[in-house]
Short mmCIF file of C-alpha atoms in Angstrom, two decimals:
data_model
loop_
_atom_site.label_atom_id
_atom_site.label_comp_id
_atom_site.label_asym_id
_atom_site.label_seq_id
_atom_site.Cartn_x
_atom_site.Cartn_y
_atom_site.Cartn_z
CA MET A 162 3.99 -16.02 -8.32
CA LEU A 163 3.39 -12.37 -8.93
CA ARG A 164 0.35 -11.47 -10.98
CA GLU A 165 1.61 -11.09 -14.58
CA ASN A 166 -0.15 -7.81 -15.34
CA LYS A 167 1.05 -6.36 -12.02
CA ALA A 168 4.64 -7.49 -12.27
CA LYS A 169 5.59 -4.38 -14.24
CA HIS A 170 4.56 -2.22 -11.28
CA PHE A 171 7.20 -3.82 -9.10
CA ARG A 172 9.91 -2.34 -11.30
CA LEU A 173 8.65 1.12 -10.37
CA ALA A 174 7.34 0.84 -6.85
CA VAL A 175 10.60 0.82 -4.91
CA GLY A 176 12.42 3.44 -6.96
CA VAL A 177 9.46 5.75 -7.41
CA GLY A 178 8.62 5.45 -3.72
CA VAL A 179 12.10 6.56 -2.75
CA ALA A 180 12.03 9.37 -5.30
CA VAL A 181 8.69 10.76 -4.10
CA LEU A 182 9.70 10.56 -0.46
CA GLY A 183 12.79 12.52 -1.36
CA PHE A 184 10.67 15.42 -2.64
CA GLY A 185 9.13 16.11 0.77
CA SER A 186 9.87 19.44 2.45
CA SER A 187 10.50 19.82 6.17
CA LEU A 188 8.73 23.04 7.05
CA VAL A 189 6.51 23.54 10.08
CA VAL A 190 4.03 20.93 8.97
CA ALA A 191 4.75 18.93 5.81
CA ALA A 192 2.13 16.27 5.19
CA GLU A 193 2.83 15.56 1.53
CA ALA A 194 0.31 13.66 -0.57
CA GLY A 195 3.31 12.24 -2.40
CA ASP A 196 4.20 10.30 0.76
CA VAL A 197 0.82 8.59 0.66
CA ILE A 198 1.17 7.69 -3.03
CA SER A 199 4.66 6.27 -2.65
CA ARG A 200 3.70 4.10 0.30
CA TYR A 201 0.59 2.88 -1.47
CA ARG A 202 2.81 1.83 -4.39
CA GLN A 203 5.16 0.01 -2.08
CA LEU A 204 2.24 -1.85 -0.53
CA GLN A 205 1.06 -2.83 -4.00
CA ALA A 206 4.43 -4.28 -4.90
CA SER A 207 5.04 -6.21 -1.68
CA HIS A 208 1.52 -7.54 -1.10
CA LEU A 209 0.62 -9.23 -4.39
CA ILE A 210 0.80 -13.00 -4.57
CA GLU A 211 -0.64 -15.41 -7.09
CA ALA A 212 0.15 -19.05 -7.75
CA ARG A 213 1.84 -19.46 -11.13
CA SER A 214 3.74 -22.24 -12.80
CA VAL A 215 7.45 -21.92 -13.55
CA VAL A 216 6.65 -22.38 -17.26
CA ASN A 217 4.33 -19.37 -17.16
CA GLU A 218 6.91 -17.20 -15.42
CA ALA A 219 9.70 -18.23 -17.79
CA SER A 220 7.58 -17.47 -20.87
CA PHE A 221 6.32 -14.11 -19.45
CA GLY A 222 2.73 -15.31 -19.61
CA LEU A 223 2.80 -16.76 -23.15
CA PHE A 224 2.69 -20.46 -22.14
CA SER A 225 0.85 -22.04 -19.24
CA THR A 226 0.25 -25.28 -17.39
CA THR A 227 -2.63 -26.61 -15.33
CA ILE A 228 -1.50 -24.66 -12.24
CA ASP A 229 -2.07 -21.31 -13.95
CA GLN A 230 -5.69 -22.13 -14.72
CA ILE A 231 -6.55 -21.97 -11.00
CA ASN A 232 -6.68 -18.19 -11.37
CA ASP A 233 -9.16 -18.37 -14.26
CA PRO A 234 -12.31 -20.30 -13.27
CA THR A 235 -13.49 -20.65 -16.89
CA ARG A 236 -10.31 -22.58 -17.72
CA LEU A 237 -10.26 -24.31 -14.34
CA ALA A 238 -13.53 -26.03 -15.29
CA ASP A 239 -11.90 -28.04 -18.12
CA ILE A 240 -8.78 -29.31 -16.32
CA GLN A 241 -8.34 -33.05 -16.85
CA ARG A 242 -4.72 -33.60 -15.83
CA ASP A 243 -1.51 -31.80 -14.92
CA GLU A 244 -0.07 -30.78 -18.31
CA PRO A 245 1.23 -27.85 -20.37
CA THR A 246 -1.45 -25.84 -22.16
CA PRO A 247 -1.31 -27.07 -25.79
CA VAL A 248 -2.37 -23.81 -27.47
CA LEU A 249 -2.87 -20.27 -26.20
CA GLY A 250 -6.18 -19.87 -24.44
CA ARG A 251 -7.23 -23.53 -24.56
CA PRO A 252 -7.59 -24.99 -21.05
CA GLY A 253 -6.28 -28.48 -21.82
CA SER A 254 -6.05 -31.33 -24.27
CA GLY A 255 -9.49 -32.61 -23.35
CA GLY A 256 -10.45 -36.22 -22.88
CA ASP A 257 -11.86 -38.03 -19.90
CA GLY A 258 -10.47 -37.74 -16.42
CA THR A 259 -11.16 -36.43 -12.94
CA PRO A 260 -8.22 -34.38 -11.68
CA ARG A 261 -6.74 -34.99 -8.25
CA ILE A 262 -3.69 -32.73 -8.21
CA LEU A 263 -1.54 -31.40 -5.37
CA PHE A 264 1.25 -28.91 -6.04
CA THR A 265 3.83 -27.02 -4.04
CA GLY A 266 6.34 -24.38 -5.10
CA LEU A 267 9.38 -22.60 -3.70
CA ALA A 268 10.99 -19.44 -5.04
CA ASN A 269 14.01 -17.32 -4.21
CA ARG A 270 13.94 -13.87 -5.81
CA ALA A 271 17.01 -11.96 -4.68
CA GLU A 272 16.12 -11.39 -0.99
CA VAL A 273 12.48 -12.50 -1.42
CA HIS A 274 11.49 -16.01 -0.36
CA ALA A 275 8.14 -17.43 -1.44
CA PHE A 276 6.18 -20.64 -0.86
CA GLN A 277 2.90 -21.95 -2.20
CA VAL A 278 0.84 -25.09 -1.77
CA GLY A 279 -2.48 -25.91 -3.42
CA GLY A 280 -4.63 -28.46 -5.15
CA ILE A 281 -7.33 -29.22 -7.72
CA TYR A 282 -10.19 -31.61 -6.99
CA GLY A 283 -12.43 -32.75 -9.83
CA MET A 284 -16.16 -33.18 -9.30
CA GLU A 285 -19.10 -34.21 -11.47
CA SER A 286 -19.73 -30.93 -13.28
CA GLY A 287 -16.65 -28.89 -12.49
CA ASN A 288 -13.45 -28.50 -10.53
CA LEU A 289 -12.70 -27.11 -7.08
CA ALA A 290 -9.27 -25.56 -6.49
CA GLY A 291 -7.36 -23.44 -4.02
CA TYR A 292 -3.95 -22.48 -2.75
CA LEU A 293 -2.11 -20.92 0.17
CA ALA A 294 0.77 -18.62 -0.78
CA TRP A 295 3.32 -16.93 1.46
CA ARG A 296 6.28 -14.67 0.81
CA GLU A 297 8.87 -12.95 2.98
CA SER A 298 11.81 -10.62 2.46
CA ASN A 299 14.29 -9.19 4.92
CA SER A 300 17.60 -7.38 4.91
CA ASP A 301 19.83 -6.01 7.66
CA SER A 302 22.97 -3.94 7.09
CA ARG A 303 25.17 -1.92 9.44
CA HIS A 304 28.26 0.21 8.90
CA ASP A 305 30.28 1.08 12.00
CA SER A 306 33.30 3.36 11.82
CA GLY A 307 33.96 3.28 15.53
CA SER A 308 32.37 5.01 18.49
CA SER A 309 31.90 8.28 16.60
CA TYR A 310 29.55 7.17 13.81
CA PHE A 311 27.45 4.28 12.52
CA ASN A 312 24.51 3.79 10.16
CA GLY A 313 22.19 0.85 9.58
CA ASN A 314 19.20 -0.19 7.49
CA GLN A 315 16.77 -2.95 8.45
CA ALA A 316 13.80 -3.87 6.25
CA ASP A 317 11.35 -6.77 6.27
CA ALA A 318 8.05 -7.63 4.62
CA SER A 319 5.71 -10.62 4.58
CA ALA A 320 2.35 -11.51 3.05
CA THR A 321 -0.04 -14.47 3.05
CA GLU A 322 -2.89 -15.20 0.67
CA LEU A 323 -5.61 -17.86 0.74
CA MET A 324 -7.66 -18.46 -2.43
CA LEU A 325 -10.54 -20.80 -3.30
CA ALA A 326 -12.10 -21.21 -6.76
CA TRP A 327 -14.85 -23.16 -8.48
CA GLY A 328 -15.07 -23.75 -12.24
CA GLN A 329 -18.33 -25.01 -13.77
CA ARG A 330 -18.28 -26.56 -17.24
CA GLY A 331 -21.09 -26.73 -19.78
CA GLU A 332 -21.62 -27.77 -23.38
CA THR A 333 -21.17 -24.30 -24.90
CA SER A 334 -19.98 -22.21 -21.96
CA ASN A 335 -18.02 -22.27 -18.71
CA TRP A 336 -18.30 -20.05 -15.66
CA GLY A 337 -16.72 -19.79 -12.26
CA VAL A 338 -15.98 -17.72 -9.17
CA THR A 339 -12.95 -17.13 -6.96
CA GLY A 340 -12.60 -15.73 -3.47
CA SER A 341 -9.42 -14.71 -1.70
CA TYR A 342 -8.07 -13.14 1.48
CA LEU A 343 -4.68 -11.45 1.65
CA SER A 344 -2.82 -10.05 4.63
CA GLY A 345 0.62 -8.45 4.72
CA ASP A 346 2.90 -6.12 6.61
CA ARG A 347 6.09 -4.19 5.89
CA GLY A 348 8.66 -2.42 8.04
CA ASN A 349 11.75 -0.32 7.47
CA THR A 350 14.17 1.32 9.91
CA ILE A 351 17.10 3.55 8.98
CA SER A 352 19.29 4.81 11.79
CA ASP A 353 22.62 6.47 12.46
CA THR A 354 24.41 7.89 15.46
CA SER A 355 22.07 10.87 15.90
CA SER A 356 18.70 9.99 14.35
CA VAL A 357 16.31 7.21 13.30
CA PHE A 358 13.66 6.93 10.57
CA TRP A 359 10.96 4.25 10.72
CA ASP A 360 8.03 3.17 8.57
CA GLN A 361 5.53 0.40 9.43
CA SER A 362 2.56 -0.61 7.29
CA GLU A 363 -0.16 -3.25 7.27
CA ALA A 364 -2.62 -4.23 4.55
CA SER A 365 -5.50 -6.67 4.20
CA ARG A 366 -7.92 -7.39 1.37
CA TYR A 367 -10.99 -9.51 0.62
CA ALA A 368 -11.66 -10.08 -3.08
CA VAL A 369 -14.29 -11.86 -5.17
CA SER A 370 -14.17 -12.35 -8.94
CA GLY A 371 -16.24 -14.14 -11.54
CA ALA A 372 -15.91 -15.01 -15.21
CA PHE A 373 -18.00 -16.39 -18.06
CA GLN A 374 -16.65 -18.00 -21.22
CA ASN A 375 -18.50 -18.89 -24.40
CA HIS A 376 -16.93 -21.65 -26.51
CA ALA A 377 -19.79 -22.55 -28.82
CA ARG A 378 -17.45 -22.27 -31.81
CA GLU A 379 -14.41 -24.49 -32.30
CA ASP A 380 -12.29 -21.65 -33.66
CA PHE A 381 -13.29 -18.82 -31.31
CA THR A 382 -14.00 -18.16 -27.62
CA TRP A 383 -14.84 -15.00 -25.73
CA THR A 384 -14.58 -14.39 -22.00
CA VAL A 385 -15.82 -11.60 -19.75
CA SER A 386 -14.83 -11.18 -16.10
CA GLY A 387 -15.49 -8.88 -13.17
CA ASN A 388 -14.07 -8.34 -9.69
CA VAL A 389 -14.63 -6.40 -6.47
CA ALA A 390 -12.38 -6.06 -3.43
CA SER A 391 -12.45 -4.37 -0.06
CA GLY A 392 -9.33 -3.64 1.92
CA ASP A 393 -7.62 -1.68 4.66
CA MET A 394 -4.21 0.01 4.54
CA ILE A 395 -2.43 1.44 7.59
CA ASP A 396 0.91 3.20 7.48
CA ASP A 397 2.78 4.73 10.41
CA GLY A 398 6.18 6.36 10.01
CA GLY A 399 8.37 9.14 11.28
CA TRP A 400 11.77 10.54 12.11
CA ARG A 401 13.36 11.62 15.38
CA ASN A 402 16.57 12.79 16.95
CA SER A 403 17.43 14.39 20.27
CA LEU A 404 15.55 17.62 19.43
CA VAL A 405 12.82 16.81 16.90
CA PHE A 406 10.11 14.17 16.67
CA ASN A 407 8.08 13.91 13.45
CA ARG A 408 5.27 11.44 12.80
CA LEU A 409 3.01 10.59 9.86
CA ARG A 410 0.08 8.18 10.17
CA TRP A 411 -2.75 7.33 7.79
CA ASP A 412 -5.43 4.64 7.75
CA PHE A 413 -7.46 4.02 4.58
CA ASP A 414 -10.42 1.83 3.76
CA THR A 415 -10.26 0.94 0.06
CA PHE A 416 -12.78 -0.35 -2.45
CA THR A 417 -11.79 -1.71 -5.85
CA TRP A 418 -13.86 -2.79 -8.82
CA GLY A 419 -12.92 -3.84 -12.33
CA GLY A 420 -13.41 -6.17 -15.25
CA GLY A 421 -11.82 -7.64 -18.30
CA VAL A 422 -12.41 -9.12 -21.76
CA ARG A 423 -10.48 -11.86 -23.56
CA LEU A 424 -10.95 -12.91 -27.22
CA ASN A 425 -9.28 -16.00 -28.68
CA TRP A 426 -9.06 -17.19 -32.27
CA TYR A 427 -7.77 -20.69 -33.04
CA GLN A 428 -6.27 -22.23 -36.15
CA GLU A 429 -6.31 -26.03 -36.47
CA GLY A 430 -4.18 -28.16 -38.78
CA ASP A 431 -0.76 -29.75 -38.75
CA HIS A 432 0.69 -26.66 -37.07
CA PRO A 433 -2.07 -25.18 -34.87
CA GLY A 434 -1.91 -21.62 -33.62
CA ALA A 435 -3.85 -19.05 -31.63
CA PHE A 436 -4.26 -15.30 -31.39
CA GLU A 437 -5.49 -13.54 -28.25
CA VAL A 438 -6.65 -10.02 -27.38
CA VAL A 439 -6.97 -9.08 -23.71
CA GLY A 440 -8.08 -5.91 -21.97
CA SER A 441 -8.87 -4.96 -18.38
CA TYR A 442 -9.62 -1.97 -16.17
CA ASP A 443 -9.55 -1.55 -12.38
CA SER A 444 -10.50 1.44 -10.22
CA MET A 445 -9.79 2.03 -6.53
CA THR A 446 -11.02 4.68 -4.09
CA GLY A 447 -9.80 5.23 -0.54
CA ASP A 448 -11.42 6.89 2.47
CA LEU A 449 -9.68 7.89 5.69
CA ASN A 450 -10.86 6.14 8.84
CA HIS A 451 -9.72 8.99 11.09
CA PRO A 452 -9.88 12.73 10.27
CA THR A 453 -6.62 13.46 12.11
CA ILE A 454 -4.05 11.79 9.90
CA PHE A 455 -0.79 13.67 10.42
CA MET A 456 0.98 14.51 13.67
CA ARG A 457 4.25 16.35 14.01
CA SER A 458 6.10 17.96 16.88
CA ASN A 459 9.10 20.22 16.93
CA GLY A 460 9.03 21.25 20.54
CA VAL A 461 5.27 21.71 20.07
CA GLN A 462 2.67 19.12 19.02
CA TYR A 463 0.60 19.77 15.89
CA ASP A 464 -2.49 17.96 14.68
CA GLU A 465 -3.57 18.06 11.04
CA THR A 466 -7.27 17.32 10.68
CA ALA A 467 -8.34 16.52 7.13
CA THR A 468 -11.53 18.01 5.75
CA ARG A 469 -10.84 16.72 2.23
CA ASP A 470 -9.35 13.26 1.67
CA ASP A 471 -9.69 12.34 -2.00
CA PHE A 472 -7.54 9.32 -2.84
CA SER A 473 -7.97 7.18 -5.97
CA ALA A 474 -6.11 4.93 -8.39
CA SER A 475 -6.87 3.28 -11.72
CA ASN A 476 -5.13 0.74 -13.91
CA ALA A 477 -5.78 -0.26 -17.55
CA THR A 478 -4.14 -2.98 -19.63
CA LEU A 479 -4.34 -3.99 -23.29
CA GLY A 480 -2.47 -6.88 -24.81
CA LEU A 481 -2.01 -9.00 -27.92
CA ARG A 482 -0.56 -12.51 -27.85
CA TRP A 483 0.20 -14.92 -30.66
CA GLN A 484 1.31 -18.53 -30.55
CA LYS A 485 2.21 -20.97 -33.34
CA GLN A 486 3.39 -24.54 -33.40
CA LEU A 487 6.42 -24.65 -35.69
CA ALA A 488 7.44 -28.28 -36.02
CA GLY A 489 8.37 -31.30 -33.96
CA GLY A 490 6.66 -30.14 -30.76
CA VAL A 491 8.22 -26.66 -30.87
CA ASP A 492 5.95 -23.69 -30.11
CA PHE A 493 6.74 -20.01 -30.54
CA GLY A 494 4.93 -17.20 -28.78
CA ALA A 495 5.11 -13.41 -28.90
CA GLY A 496 3.11 -10.55 -27.48
CA PHE A 497 2.69 -6.83 -27.03
CA MET A 498 1.42 -5.52 -23.69
CA TRP A 499 0.51 -1.99 -22.63
CA ASP A 500 -0.13 -1.15 -18.99
CA SER A 501 -1.16 2.29 -17.75
CA TYR A 502 -1.94 3.57 -14.27
CA GLU A 503 -2.80 6.81 -12.48
CA ILE A 504 -2.84 7.64 -8.76
CA ASP A 505 -4.24 10.88 -7.31
CA ALA A 506 -4.09 12.16 -3.74
CA ASP A 507 -5.70 15.42 -2.64
CA PHE A 508 -5.80 16.37 1.04
CA ALA A 509 -6.76 19.60 2.78
CA GLY A 510 -7.64 20.57 6.31
CA ASN A 511 -6.79 22.52 9.43
CA VAL A 512 -3.57 22.63 11.42
CA THR A 513 -3.88 23.02 15.19
CA ASP A 514 -1.26 23.61 17.86
CA THR A 515 -2.52 21.27 20.60
CA ALA A 516 -0.64 23.11 23.32
CA TYR A 517 -3.09 26.02 23.01
CA THR A 518 -6.84 26.43 22.61
CA PRO A 519 -7.92 27.02 19.91
CA ALA A 520 -4.64 28.33 18.39
CA ALA A 521 -5.39 27.29 14.79
CA LEU A 522 -2.36 27.87 12.60
CA GLY A 523 -4.20 27.79 9.30
CA ARG A 524 -5.08 25.57 6.40
CA PHE A 525 -2.90 23.01 4.68
CA VAL A 526 -3.28 21.78 1.09
CA THR A 527 -1.28 18.89 -0.34
CA GLN A 528 -1.84 17.32 -3.76
CA ALA A 529 0.07 14.77 -5.80
CA SER A 530 -0.48 12.70 -8.92
CA MET A 531 1.50 9.91 -10.50
CA GLU A 532 0.91 8.75 -14.07
CA GLY A 533 2.83 5.94 -15.68
CA ASP A 534 2.74 3.39 -18.44
CA THR A 535 4.78 0.35 -19.41
CA LEU A 536 5.17 -1.19 -22.85
CA SER A 537 6.52 -4.73 -22.99
CA ILE A 538 7.26 -7.21 -25.77
CA PRO A 539 7.52 -10.79 -24.50
CA THR A 540 8.80 -13.65 -26.68
CA SER A 541 9.22 -17.31 -25.85
CA VAL A 542 10.00 -20.72 -27.32
CA ARG A 543 8.72 -23.98 -25.84
CA ALA A 544 10.12 -27.31 -27.02
CA GLY A 545 9.36 -30.87 -26.04
CA ILE A 546 12.33 -33.21 -25.64
CA GLY A 547 11.18 -36.79 -25.71
CA GLU A 548 8.08 -37.73 -23.76
CA LYS A 549 9.15 -36.39 -20.37
CA TRP A 550 11.03 -33.11 -20.81
CA THR A 551 9.90 -29.62 -21.84
CA VAL A 552 12.21 -26.62 -22.20
CA VAL A 553 10.99 -23.00 -22.18
CA VAL A 554 13.19 -20.00 -22.99
CA GLY A 555 11.85 -16.44 -22.88
CA ALA A 556 12.87 -12.80 -23.10
CA GLU A 557 10.92 -9.61 -22.50
CA PHE A 558 11.85 -6.09 -23.51
CA TRP A 559 10.12 -3.33 -21.53
CA ARG A 560 10.00 0.45 -21.39
CA SER A 561 8.43 2.43 -18.56
CA GLU A 562 7.68 6.14 -18.12
CA VAL A 563 6.50 7.95 -15.01
CA ASP A 564 5.30 11.52 -14.48
CA ILE A 565 4.96 12.93 -10.95
CA LYS A 566 3.37 16.24 -9.98
CA THR A 567 3.14 17.62 -6.45
CA TYR A 568 1.73 20.80 -4.95
CA ASP A 569 1.94 21.59 -1.23
CA LEU A 570 0.78 24.69 0.62
CA TYR A 571 2.07 24.86 4.19
CA PRO A 572 0.59 27.04 6.98
CA SER A 573 3.93 28.52 7.99
CA VAL A 574 4.67 32.23 8.35
CA PRO A 575 4.96 33.58 5.74
CA VAL A 576 2.88 31.12 3.68
CA SER A 577 5.16 28.88 1.61
CA GLU A 578 4.44 26.79 -1.44
CA ASP A 579 6.21 23.83 -2.98
CA ARG A 580 5.57 22.73 -6.58
CA LEU A 581 7.52 19.91 -8.17
CA ARG A 582 7.33 18.00 -11.44
CA SER A 583 9.36 14.96 -12.38
CA HIS A 584 9.61 12.68 -15.42
CA ARG A 585 11.46 9.40 -15.68
CA SER A 586 11.97 6.89 -18.48
CA ASP A 587 13.64 3.47 -18.18
CA THR A 588 14.17 0.45 -20.41
CA GLY A 589 15.34 -3.09 -19.79
CA THR A 590 15.31 -6.68 -20.99
CA ASP A 591 14.53 -9.67 -18.76
CA TYR A 592 15.52 -13.26 -19.54
CA ALA A 593 14.20 -16.56 -18.21
CA MET A 594 14.41 -20.32 -18.73
CA ALA A 595 12.44 -23.27 -17.36
CA LEU A 596 12.75 -27.06 -17.40
CA ARG A 597 9.68 -29.26 -16.90
CA TYR A 598 9.86 -32.99 -16.19
CA GLN A 599 6.77 -35.19 -16.30
CA HIS A 600 6.83 -38.74 -14.94
CA GLY A 601 3.77 -40.35 -16.46
CA GLU A 602 0.59 -38.75 -15.18
CA SER A 603 1.62 -38.89 -11.52
CA VAL A 604 4.50 -36.49 -10.88
CA THR A 605 5.69 -33.26 -12.50
CA ALA A 606 8.57 -30.99 -11.57
CA GLU A 607 9.53 -27.53 -12.89
CA LEU A 608 12.75 -25.60 -12.34
CA GLY A 609 13.14 -22.00 -13.49
CA PHE A 610 15.84 -19.32 -13.69
CA HIS A 611 15.12 -15.63 -14.19
CA SER A 612 17.39 -12.63 -14.70
CA GLY A 613 15.40 -9.44 -14.35
CA SER A 614 15.60 -5.83 -13.32
CA TYR A 615 13.67 -3.17 -11.50
CA VAL A 616 14.02 0.57 -11.38
CA GLY A 617 15.99 1.73 -8.36
CA ALA A 618 16.19 5.20 -6.93
CA ARG A 619 18.92 6.20 -9.38
CA HIS A 620 19.49 3.37 -11.82
CA THR A 621 18.27 -0.06 -12.92
CA LEU A 622 19.17 -2.88 -10.54
CA GLN A 623 19.60 -6.50 -11.62
CA THR A 624 18.01 -9.40 -9.77
CA SER A 625 18.29 -13.17 -10.11
CA GLU A 626 15.60 -15.70 -9.27
CA VAL A 627 15.33 -19.45 -8.88
CA THR A 628 11.96 -21.19 -8.68
CA PHE A 629 11.06 -24.85 -8.12
CA LEU A 630 7.60 -26.46 -8.31
CA VAL A 631 6.37 -30.04 -7.83
CA GLY A 632 2.97 -31.49 -8.72
CA VAL A 633 1.51 -34.85 -7.67
CA SER A 634 -1.60 -36.38 -9.27
CA TYR A 635 -3.49 -39.34 -7.86
#
């Protein structure tokens, strides 16, 4: 249910977030831009939902079913029935039919629980579709060694997304639009006998996208798409004990725009095949809602008022996919995907001791940048067993690299500077399998298993996932 081209980011978000937070200094006033970047990454990872079939997840995006076409209005337009996609990029097997499909899915990913429900309703010249998706994760641990010492960690996150889409079909082209609203929150509390750290965040986003596909030729199609989104991100965190109280708060309005291109070549014959090239680019900018973003007290209250609040992010992807029918209903797929991102935060302003007037302490400057890329090679085999069963087995090798740079100038006496650079490289291989059962044209069921990994603070952590989806056509 995670967006395929964003799934790679999840491997980095938790570990990189912890690493960046660990860089922060604790001088008089330490409002690191790296804190903002790490929390933005964590919000990205925990607040992305998209309805996907189990077959699509198990094949790492190489094979699809009708459910996956909800997210692409140009393919949504041609849905006739609930079925596996016969060849890469083709929306369905064609024929006559007006789809009336309801589907629901459950997933358990380690400590993450997800649920989705949606449907497709065929009309005269196109199809209407939509879904409601929800996910939640929580963990609570406590170690107590008696009355002298204890420590605990409580974390929870939830998100909900509502999406509606329309796909319009034509003789030589299809087009469509989608609209969605997403809302989520996340919280984390770490405490021990003498202190407590907390972090609470909220995010919301409205998004609209559109796509146009030309299929005038039997052996080639091209598709262009575009999207815009507006959102709000609020994060409030801090640390306190009996002597010190520190607080960090920021509130950003964000605007995102982007687009993509997809080219598909098809080969007919006894063993049909397809080759696909995909590319996309997204850019985000963020503006602070309030000029005073950081507050910290250590016996005295300080306000940090930003006069410069440059915050931006970009993401680019490029991929190649190939699929070939071997024999006897067996399909093989392989791909090569490259994903690159960059996040920049640059803040500057004045530090004021609110206990005095004017009592300005000086200027603060905090800058951070994070650049990363992921290379992945997915492979998958899909085989039909009889008329009712389909088996999908997939594996994906990936390699990720991250570079982090920070520069902080604090208004302490004497003036102190902090410059840090970090580089990290990780590799891993994920495995997945799915079973699909189709009872006539009325009921389908998919069951999937996934063994994956994400980059932790110090090493790669393994996760296991189980997903179940049911579709009903009438």
